[in-house]
Amino acid sequence: MAGAGLLLATPAASTAGSTSVSVAVTGLRNTNGLVQACLTSAPRHFPDCDRDPAAQRLTVHAGSNLVLEFDDVPPGTYAVAVLHDENGNGRVDKMLMIPREGFGFSRDAPVRMGPPHFTDAAFDLGTAPNRQSIRMRYML
């Protein structure tokens, strides 16, 4: 997501057994800018899934009571990363390597000296719809 511009999710062709993942985003400090999210099953592409061609990405205007919907997701193990791009410039703004904008991860994965590992944010998806809640964090 670091260099991502305005990307809208393009659902894959409907697959038998696929389902949806709903992500309720809480704790946005304001409604400025955009919220970017990505859903990936590739540990090496988490949390920045720009280079994952199979990742689903969403970019929406920030707002209260925000729920993101990923559709046509096949069963598997996934993780979600969310960025509050407050100034809408399509990248993570930093000050002394510390993010100036909000971020969050599925399963409220802990942040310790850098972004969480895929396994900390991962959840298993079967054929039933899945709901995640992601609390935004701001360091500055």
PDB file of N, CA and C in Angstrom, residues 52-90:
ATOM      1  N   ASP A  52       1.622  -8.068  -4.814  1.00  0.00           N
ATOM      2  CA  ASP A  52       0.863  -9.319  -4.812  1.00  0.00           C
ATOM      3  C   ASP A  52      -0.255  -9.220  -5.842  1.00  0.00           C
ATOM      4  N   PRO A  53      -0.106  -9.857  -7.003  1.00  0.00           N
ATOM      5  CA  PRO A  53      -1.133  -9.753  -8.043  1.00  0.00           C
ATOM      6  C   PRO A  53      -2.459 -10.386  -7.639  1.00  0.00           C
ATOM      7  N   ALA A  54      -2.439 -11.276  -6.652  1.00  0.00           N
ATOM      8  CA  ALA A  54      -3.682 -11.931  -6.228  1.00  0.00           C
ATOM      9  C   ALA A  54      -4.399 -11.184  -5.110  1.00  0.00           C
ATOM     10  N   ALA A  55      -3.777 -10.154  -4.547  1.00  0.00           N
ATOM     11  CA  ALA A  55      -4.393  -9.404  -3.448  1.00  0.00           C
ATOM     12  C   ALA A  55      -5.591  -8.617  -3.949  1.00  0.00           C
ATOM     13  N   GLN A  56      -6.581  -8.481  -3.076  1.00  0.00           N
ATOM     14  CA  GLN A  56      -7.701  -7.588  -3.364  1.00  0.00           C
ATOM     15  C   GLN A  56      -7.433  -6.289  -2.638  1.00  0.00           C
ATOM     16  N   ARG A  57      -7.670  -5.178  -3.338  1.00  0.00           N
ATOM     17  CA  ARG A  57      -7.430  -3.850  -2.768  1.00  0.00           C
ATOM     18  C   ARG A  57      -8.694  -3.012  -2.860  1.00  0.00           C
ATOM     19  N   LEU A  58      -8.869  -2.172  -1.863  1.00  0.00           N
ATOM     20  CA  LEU A  58      -9.980  -1.221  -1.836  1.00  0.00           C
ATOM     21  C   LEU A  58      -9.428   0.144  -1.446  1.00  0.00           C
ATOM     22  N   THR A  59      -9.958   1.177  -2.060  1.00  0.00           N
ATOM     23  CA  THR A  59      -9.680   2.545  -1.632  1.00  0.00           C
ATOM     24  C   THR A  59     -11.011   3.277  -1.620  1.00  0.00           C
ATOM     25  N   VAL A  60     -11.348   3.832  -0.461  1.00  0.00           N
ATOM     26  CA  VAL A  60     -12.620   4.539  -0.297  1.00  0.00           C
ATOM     27  C   VAL A  60     -12.366   5.838   0.455  1.00  0.00           C
ATOM     28  N   HIS A  61     -13.306   6.755   0.369  1.00  0.00           N
ATOM     29  CA  HIS A  61     -13.207   7.990   1.142  1.00  0.00           C
ATOM     30  C   HIS A  61     -13.412   7.662   2.617  1.00  0.00           C
ATOM     31  N   ALA A  62     -12.616   8.287   3.461  1.00  0.00           N
ATOM     32  CA  ALA A  62     -12.729   8.072   4.905  1.00  0.00           C
ATOM     33  C   ALA A  62     -14.093   8.550   5.375  1.00  0.00           C
ATOM     34  N   GLY A  63     -14.648   7.858   6.326  1.00  0.00           N
ATOM     35  CA  GLY A  63     -15.948   8.244   6.860  1.00  0.00           C
ATOM     36  C   GLY A  63     -16.223   7.511   8.155  1.00  0.00           C
ATOM     37  N   SER A  64     -17.248   7.944   8.839  1.00  0.00           N
ATOM     38  CA  SER A  64     -17.626   7.265  10.077  1.00  0.00           C
ATOM     39  C   SER A  64     -18.420   6.014   9.711  1.00  0.00           C
ATOM     40  N   ASN A  65     -18.437   5.048  10.608  1.00  0.00           N
ATOM     41  CA  ASN A  65     -19.139   3.784  10.396  1.00  0.00           C
ATOM     42  C   ASN A  65     -18.720   3.117   9.090  1.00  0.00           C
ATOM     43  N   LEU A  66     -17.421   3.067   8.851  1.00  0.00           N
ATOM     44  CA  LEU A  66     -16.871   2.552   7.608  1.00  0.00           C
ATOM     45  C   LEU A  66     -16.804   1.025   7.629  1.00  0.00           C
ATOM     46  N   VAL A  67     -17.399   0.389   6.616  1.00  0.00           N
ATOM     47  CA  VAL A  67     -17.327  -1.060   6.442  1.00  0.00           C
ATOM     48  C   VAL A  67     -16.844  -1.334   5.027  1.00  0.00           C
ATOM     49  N   LEU A  68     -15.756  -2.077   4.920  1.00  0.00           N
ATOM     50  CA  LEU A  68     -15.180  -2.442   3.626  1.00  0.00           C
ATOM     51  C   LEU A  68     -15.617  -3.854   3.279  1.00  0.00           C
ATOM     52  N   GLU A  69     -15.922  -4.091   2.010  1.00  0.00           N
ATOM     53  CA  GLU A  69     -16.392  -5.402   1.567  1.00  0.00           C
ATOM     54  C   GLU A  69     -15.468  -5.970   0.498  1.00  0.00           C
ATOM     55  N   PHE A  70     -14.885  -7.122   0.793  1.00  0.00           N
ATOM     56  CA  PHE A  70     -14.115  -7.874  -0.195  1.00  0.00           C
ATOM     57  C   PHE A  70     -15.007  -9.028  -0.646  1.00  0.00           C
ATOM     58  N   ASP A  71     -15.280  -9.110  -1.943  1.00  0.00           N
ATOM     59  CA  ASP A  71     -16.186 -10.132  -2.468  1.00  0.00           C
ATOM     60  C   ASP A  71     -15.427 -11.205  -3.236  1.00  0.00           C
ATOM     61  N   ASP A  72     -16.086 -12.335  -3.424  1.00  0.00           N
ATOM     62  CA  ASP A  72     -15.544 -13.454  -4.212  1.00  0.00           C
ATOM     63  C   ASP A  72     -14.166 -13.883  -3.741  1.00  0.00           C
ATOM     64  N   VAL A  73     -14.041 -14.095  -2.436  1.00  0.00           N
ATOM     65  CA  VAL A  73     -12.775 -14.512  -1.838  1.00  0.00           C
ATOM     66  C   VAL A  73     -12.820 -16.031  -1.642  1.00  0.00           C
ATOM     67  N   PRO A  74     -11.886 -16.768  -2.262  1.00  0.00           N
ATOM     68  CA  PRO A  74     -11.871 -18.225  -2.076  1.00  0.00           C
ATOM     69  C   PRO A  74     -11.408 -18.596  -0.671  1.00  0.00           C
ATOM     70  N   PRO A  75     -11.774 -19.779  -0.193  1.00  0.00           N
ATOM     71  CA  PRO A  75     -11.315 -20.224   1.128  1.00  0.00           C
ATOM     72  C   PRO A  75      -9.788 -20.201   1.204  1.00  0.00           C
ATOM     73  N   GLY A  76      -9.283 -19.940   2.407  1.00  0.00           N
ATOM     74  CA  GLY A  76      -7.839 -19.909   2.614  1.00  0.00           C
ATOM     75  C   GLY A  76      -7.494 -19.148   3.872  1.00  0.00           C
ATOM     76  N   THR A  77      -6.235 -18.802   4.024  1.00  0.00           N
ATOM     77  CA  THR A  77      -5.750 -18.024   5.161  1.00  0.00           C
ATOM     78  C   THR A  77      -5.365 -16.650   4.643  1.00  0.00           C
ATOM     79  N   TYR A  78      -5.909 -15.616   5.276  1.00  0.00           N
ATOM     80  CA  TYR A  78      -5.740 -14.236   4.805  1.00  0.00           C
ATOM     81  C   TYR A  78      -5.366 -13.312   5.948  1.00  0.00           C
ATOM     82  N   ALA A  79      -4.863 -12.127   5.572  1.00  0.00           N
ATOM     83  CA  ALA A  79      -4.631 -11.029   6.510  1.00  0.00           C
ATOM     84  C   ALA A  79      -5.019  -9.737   5.803  1.00  0.00           C
ATOM     85  N   VAL A  80      -5.483  -8.767   6.593  1.00  0.00           N
ATOM     86  CA  VAL A  80      -5.903  -7.476   6.056  1.00  0.00           C
ATOM     87  C   VAL A  80      -5.054  -6.373   6.687  1.00  0.00           C
ATOM     88  N   ALA A  81      -4.614  -5.440   5.844  1.00  0.00           N
ATOM     89  CA  ALA A  81      -3.908  -4.243   6.310  1.00  0.00           C
ATOM     90  C   ALA A  81      -4.697  -3.027   5.838  1.00  0.00           C
ATOM     91  N   VAL A  82      -4.829  -2.025   6.704  1.00  0.00           N
ATOM     92  CA  VAL A  82      -5.595  -0.816   6.395  1.00  0.00           C
ATOM     93  C   VAL A  82      -4.719   0.401   6.701  1.00  0.00           C
ATOM     94  N   LEU A  83      -4.792   1.404   5.827  1.00  0.00           N
ATOM     95  CA  LEU A  83      -4.075   2.667   5.998  1.00  0.00           C
ATOM     96  C   LEU A  83      -5.069   3.810   5.877  1.00  0.00           C
ATOM     97  N   HIS A  84      -4.999   4.772   6.799  1.00  0.00           N
ATOM     98  CA  HIS A  84      -5.786   6.000   6.684  1.00  0.00           C
ATOM     99  C   HIS A  84      -4.879   7.049   6.049  1.00  0.00           C
ATOM    100  N   ASP A  85      -5.015   7.210   4.748  1.00  0.00           N
ATOM    101  CA  ASP A  85      -4.221   8.165   3.962  1.00  0.00           C
ATOM    102  C   ASP A  85      -4.897   9.529   4.085  1.00  0.00           C
ATOM    103  N   GLU A  86      -4.629  10.214   5.177  1.00  0.00           N
ATOM    104  CA  GLU A  86      -5.354  11.439   5.515  1.00  0.00           C
ATOM    105  C   GLU A  86      -5.224  12.545   4.482  1.00  0.00           C
ATOM    106  N   ASN A  87      -4.082  12.639   3.809  1.00  0.00           N
ATOM    107  CA  ASN A  87      -3.929  13.708   2.819  1.00  0.00           C
ATOM    108  C   ASN A  87      -4.166  13.210   1.394  1.00  0.00           C
ATOM    109  N   GLY A  88      -4.511  11.939   1.227  1.00  0.00           N
ATOM    110  CA  GLY A  88      -4.880  11.406  -0.073  1.00  0.00           C
ATOM    111  C   GLY A  88      -3.758  11.365  -1.090  1.00  0.00           C
ATOM    112  N   ASN A  89      -2.508  11.268  -0.637  1.00  0.00           N
ATOM    113  CA  ASN A  89      -1.393  11.267  -1.587  1.00  0.00           C
ATOM    114  C   ASN A  89      -0.980   9.869  -2.043  1.00  0.00           C
ATOM    115  N   GLY A  90      -1.680   8.835  -1.568  1.00  0.00           N
ATOM    116  CA  GLY A  90      -1.437   7.481  -2.040  1.00  0.00           C
ATOM    117  C   GLY A  90      -0.250   6.774  -1.422  1.00  0.00           C
TER     118      GLY A  90
END
